[in-house]
PDB file of C-alpha atoms in Angstrom:
ATOM      1  CA  MET A 180      86.318 -62.311 182.045  1.00  0.00           C
ATOM      2  CA  ALA A 181      82.639 -62.403 181.726  1.00  0.00           C
ATOM      3  CA  SER A 182      81.241 -62.612 178.253  1.00  0.00           C
ATOM      4  CA  LEU A 183      78.806 -60.111 177.100  1.00  0.00           C
ATOM      5  CA  ASN A 184      75.869 -61.176 174.891  1.00  0.00           C
ATOM      6  CA  LEU A 185      73.152 -58.556 173.941  1.00  0.00           C
ATOM      7  CA  ASN A 186      70.842 -58.729 170.898  1.00  0.00           C
ATOM      8  CA  THR A 187      68.269 -55.995 171.390  1.00  0.00           C
ATOM      9  CA  VAL A 188      66.553 -53.835 168.693  1.00  0.00           C
ATOM     10  CA  ILE A 189      64.149 -50.915 169.027  1.00  0.00           C
ATOM     11  CA  LEU A 190      62.479 -49.806 165.751  1.00  0.00           C
ATOM     12  CA  CYS A 191      59.738 -47.184 165.093  1.00  0.00           C
ATOM     13  CA  GLY A 192      58.643 -46.702 161.596  1.00  0.00           C
ATOM     14  CA  ARG A 193      55.877 -47.272 159.071  1.00  0.00           C
ATOM     15  CA  LEU A 194      54.560 -50.540 157.455  1.00  0.00           C
ATOM     16  CA  THR A 195      55.272 -50.634 153.797  1.00  0.00           C
ATOM     17  CA  THR A 196      52.374 -53.035 152.959  1.00  0.00           C
ATOM     18  CA  ASP A 197      49.358 -54.490 154.804  1.00  0.00           C
ATOM     19  CA  VAL A 198      50.285 -57.431 157.077  1.00  0.00           C
ATOM     20  CA  GLU A 199      49.139 -60.755 156.112  1.00  0.00           C
ATOM     21  CA  LEU A 200      48.590 -63.386 158.730  1.00  0.00           C
ATOM     22  CA  LYS A 201      49.840 -66.936 157.860  1.00  0.00           C
ATOM     23  CA  SER A 202      49.960 -70.245 159.654  1.00  0.00           C
ATOM     24  CA  THR A 203      52.582 -72.741 159.740  1.00  0.00           C
ATOM     25  CA  PRO A 204      51.571 -76.403 159.115  1.00  0.00           C
ATOM     26  CA  SER A 205      51.486 -76.970 162.933  1.00  0.00           C
ATOM     27  CA  GLY A 206      48.947 -74.077 163.267  1.00  0.00           C
ATOM     28  CA  THR A 207      51.259 -71.483 164.557  1.00  0.00           C
ATOM     29  CA  HIS A 208      50.506 -67.921 163.603  1.00  0.00           C
ATOM     30  CA  VAL A 209      53.252 -65.872 161.847  1.00  0.00           C
ATOM     31  CA  CYS A 210      53.411 -62.725 159.906  1.00  0.00           C
ATOM     32  CA  THR A 211      56.390 -60.971 158.052  1.00  0.00           C
ATOM     33  CA  PHE A 212      56.573 -57.375 157.065  1.00  0.00           C
ATOM     34  CA  THR A 213      58.843 -54.592 156.242  1.00  0.00           C
ATOM     35  CA  LEU A 214      59.266 -51.551 158.433  1.00  0.00           C
ATOM     36  CA  ALA A 215      60.393 -48.237 156.873  1.00  0.00           C
ATOM     37  CA  VAL A 216      62.649 -46.399 159.377  1.00  0.00           C
ATOM     38  CA  ASN A 217      63.822 -42.870 158.427  1.00  0.00           C
ATOM     39  CA  ARG A 218      67.431 -42.383 159.087  1.00  0.00           C
ATOM     40  CA  ARG A 219      68.427 -39.581 161.294  1.00  0.00           C
ATOM     41  CA  PHE A 220      70.220 -37.531 158.845  1.00  0.00           C
ATOM     42  CA  SER A 221      69.285 -36.745 155.384  1.00  0.00           C
ATOM     43  CA  LYS A 222      71.315 -36.604 152.236  1.00  0.00           C
ATOM     44  CA  GLU A 223      71.226 -33.338 150.413  1.00  0.00           C
ATOM     45  CA  GLY A 224      67.970 -32.335 152.000  1.00  0.00           C
ATOM     46  CA  GLU A 225      66.240 -35.620 151.016  1.00  0.00           C
ATOM     47  CA  GLN A 226      64.974 -37.941 153.866  1.00  0.00           C
ATOM     48  CA  GLN A 227      66.288 -41.442 153.342  1.00  0.00           C
ATOM     49  CA  ALA A 228      64.846 -44.829 154.938  1.00  0.00           C
ATOM     50  CA  ASP A 229      65.935 -48.242 155.746  1.00  0.00           C
ATOM     51  CA  PHE A 230      63.696 -51.041 155.084  1.00  0.00           C
ATOM     52  CA  ILE A 231      63.913 -53.651 157.662  1.00  0.00           C
ATOM     53  CA  SER A 232      62.383 -57.166 157.597  1.00  0.00           C
ATOM     54  CA  VAL A 233      60.417 -58.093 160.713  1.00  0.00           C
ATOM     55  CA  VAL A 234      58.862 -61.449 161.674  1.00  0.00           C
ATOM     56  CA  ALA A 235      56.435 -61.887 164.387  1.00  0.00           C
ATOM     57  CA  TRP A 236      54.916 -65.025 165.863  1.00  0.00           C
ATOM     58  CA  LYS A 237      51.909 -66.298 167.719  1.00  0.00           C
ATOM     59  CA  GLU A 238      49.796 -63.787 169.477  1.00  0.00           C
ATOM     60  CA  ARG A 239      52.153 -60.951 168.484  1.00  0.00           C
ATOM     61  CA  ALA A 240      51.594 -61.685 164.830  1.00  0.00           C
ATOM     62  CA  GLU A 241      47.735 -61.896 165.480  1.00  0.00           C
ATOM     63  CA  PHE A 242      47.848 -58.345 167.249  1.00  0.00           C
ATOM     64  CA  ILE A 243      49.872 -56.845 164.547  1.00  0.00           C
ATOM     65  CA  SER A 244      47.779 -58.229 161.539  1.00  0.00           C
ATOM     66  CA  LYS A 245      44.649 -57.140 163.240  1.00  0.00           C
ATOM     67  CA  TYR A 246      45.506 -53.676 164.292  1.00  0.00           C
ATOM     68  CA  PHE A 247      48.030 -52.205 161.691  1.00  0.00           C
ATOM     69  CA  LYS A 248      47.876 -51.776 158.000  1.00  0.00           C
ATOM     70  CA  LYS A 249      50.053 -50.301 155.183  1.00  0.00           C
ATOM     71  CA  GLY A 250      51.200 -46.711 156.409  1.00  0.00           C
ATOM     72  CA  SER A 251      50.642 -47.403 160.163  1.00  0.00           C
ATOM     73  CA  SER A 252      53.153 -46.328 162.673  1.00  0.00           C
ATOM     74  CA  LEU A 253      54.515 -49.233 164.703  1.00  0.00           C
ATOM     75  CA  CYS A 254      57.269 -49.445 167.351  1.00  0.00           C
ATOM     76  CA  ILE A 255      58.751 -52.822 167.915  1.00  0.00           C
ATOM     77  CA  THR A 256      61.350 -54.269 170.138  1.00  0.00           C
ATOM     78  CA  GLY A 257      63.025 -57.639 169.403  1.00  0.00           C
ATOM     79  CA  SER A 258      66.242 -59.166 168.413  1.00  0.00           C
ATOM     80  CA  ILE A 259      68.276 -59.594 165.145  1.00  0.00           C
ATOM     81  CA  GLN A 260      68.195 -63.136 163.621  1.00  0.00           C
ATOM     82  CA  THR A 261      70.121 -64.606 160.572  1.00  0.00           C
ATOM     83  CA  ARG A 262      68.918 -67.650 158.539  1.00  0.00           C
ATOM     84  CA  ALA A 263      70.565 -69.664 155.954  1.00  0.00           C
ATOM     85  CA  TRP A 264      68.939 -72.237 153.578  1.00  0.00           C
ATOM     86  CA  LYS A 265      69.324 -73.661 150.058  1.00  0.00           C
ATOM     87  CA  ASP A 266      66.796 -72.487 147.367  1.00  0.00           C
ATOM     88  CA  GLN A 267      65.310 -74.783 144.743  1.00  0.00           C
ATOM     89  CA  ASN A 268      68.428 -74.530 142.510  1.00  0.00           C
ATOM     90  CA  GLY A 269      70.719 -75.642 145.302  1.00  0.00           C
ATOM     91  CA  ASN A 270      71.962 -71.961 145.907  1.00  0.00           C
ATOM     92  CA  ASN A 271      72.824 -70.851 149.418  1.00  0.00           C
ATOM     93  CA  ARG A 272      70.510 -68.178 150.544  1.00  0.00           C
ATOM     94  CA  TYR A 273      70.797 -65.981 153.578  1.00  0.00           C
ATOM     95  CA  ALA A 274      68.375 -63.737 155.347  1.00  0.00           C
ATOM     96  CA  THR A 275      68.766 -61.202 158.211  1.00  0.00           C
ATOM     97  CA  GLU A 276      65.545 -60.181 160.002  1.00  0.00           C
ATOM     98  CA  VAL A 277      64.227 -58.812 163.320  1.00  0.00           C
ATOM     99  CA  VAL A 278      62.089 -61.089 165.484  1.00  0.00           C
ATOM    100  CA  ALA A 279      59.533 -58.991 167.096  1.00  0.00           C
ATOM    101  CA  GLU A 280      59.065 -59.499 170.913  1.00  0.00           C
ATOM    102  CA  GLN A 281      56.813 -56.551 171.493  1.00  0.00           C
ATOM    103  CA  ALA A 282      54.798 -54.266 169.348  1.00  0.00           C
ATOM    104  CA  MET A 283      53.315 -50.925 170.419  1.00  0.00           C
ATOM    105  CA  PHE A 284      50.925 -48.329 168.889  1.00  0.00           C
ATOM    106  CA  VAL A 285      52.440 -44.947 167.922  1.00  0.00           C
ATOM    107  CA  ASP A 286      49.721 -43.149 166.048  1.00  0.00           C
ATOM    108  CA  SER A 287      46.863 -41.614 168.017  1.00  0.00           C
ATOM    109  CA  LYS A 288      43.361 -41.740 167.046  1.00  0.00           C
ATOM    110  CA  SER A 289      43.272 -37.920 166.196  1.00  0.00           C
ATOM    111  CA  GLU A 290      45.853 -38.599 163.405  1.00  0.00           C
ATOM    112  CA  GLY A 291      43.351 -40.425 161.349  1.00  0.00           C
ATOM    113  CA  SER A 292      43.948 -43.957 162.459  1.00  0.00           C
ATOM    114  CA  ALA A 293      41.240 -46.228 162.195  1.00  0.00           C
ATOM    115  CA  THR A 294      42.788 -48.555 164.587  1.00  0.00           C
ATOM    116  CA  PRO A 295      42.652 -48.365 168.639  1.00  0.00           C
ATOM    117  CA  SER A 296      45.472 -46.629 170.133  1.00  0.00           C
ATOM    118  CA  TYR A 297      46.876 -45.484 173.559  1.00  0.00           C
ATOM    119  CA  ASP A 298      46.902 -41.825 173.990  1.00  0.00           C
ATOM    120  CA  ALA A 299      49.782 -40.621 175.944  1.00  0.00           C
ATOM    121  CA  PRO A 300      48.921 -38.038 178.666  1.00  0.00           C
ATOM    122  CA  SER A 301      49.793 -34.506 177.693  1.00  0.00           C
ATOM    123  CA  TYR A 302      51.767 -32.318 180.058  1.00  0.00           C
ATOM    124  CA  SER A 303      51.756 -28.427 180.068  1.00  0.00           C
ATOM    125  CA  LYS A 304      54.522 -26.223 181.337  1.00  0.00           C
ATOM    126  CA  PRO A 305      53.847 -24.709 184.841  1.00  0.00           C
ATOM    127  CA  ALA A 306      52.409 -21.090 184.944  1.00  0.00           C
ATOM    128  CA  THR A 307      55.185 -19.728 186.714  1.00  0.00           C
ATOM    129  CA  ALA A 308      58.875 -20.867 186.888  1.00  0.00           C
ATOM    130  CA  PRO A 309      60.189 -22.396 190.112  1.00  0.00           C
ATOM    131  CA  LYS A 310      62.211 -20.131 192.282  1.00  0.00           C
ATOM    132  CA  PHE A 311      65.816 -21.390 193.211  1.00  0.00           C
ATOM    133  CA  GLU A 312      68.126 -20.118 195.825  1.00  0.00           C
ATOM    134  CA  GLU A 313      71.209 -18.552 194.025  1.00  0.00           C
ATOM    135  CA  LEU A 314      74.648 -19.856 195.536  1.00  0.00           C
ATOM    136  CA  LYS A 315      77.338 -17.265 196.008  1.00  0.00           C
ATOM    137  CA  THR A 316      80.270 -19.607 195.923  1.00  0.00           C
ATOM    138  CA  ASP A 317      81.047 -23.093 195.080  1.00  0.00           C
ATOM    139  CA  ASP A 318      82.831 -23.510 198.454  1.00  0.00           C
ATOM    140  CA  ASP A 319      79.510 -24.750 200.133  1.00  0.00           C
ATOM    141  CA  LEU A 320      79.212 -27.617 197.671  1.00  0.00           C
ATOM    142  CA  PRO A 321      80.294 -31.169 199.149  1.00  0.00           C
ATOM    143  CA  PHE A 322      82.056 -32.231 196.016  1.00  0.00           C
TER     144      PHE A 322
END
């Protein structure tokens, strides 16, 4: 039996604060931020959101800190990571976060975003509906 290992996350939401770029002692860039992601269903008419911790490293961290600010829409793909450590008082601490592997623009320039973005092509409906031949019976179908 083959083992299945899959750890992939796709999140689209809004930044809850401005992103601050930091560096490790070795000079590696890192940023951490929280992404507010609306839940699919609302409770009693109120929209609810989950606040998910995300960490980005190296060039990705530089990109996010340069082009995104509080309230910006951001879509990321990555993986879930858990960490454990002891705090200053010797207590065990745990964190679960998403490690960003890709970051993508969501807002367009026309939405008041001061950041560069990718404008998706717009598609319109054809002027006339295509004409299809009506089949009289299902006997002609090969399945």
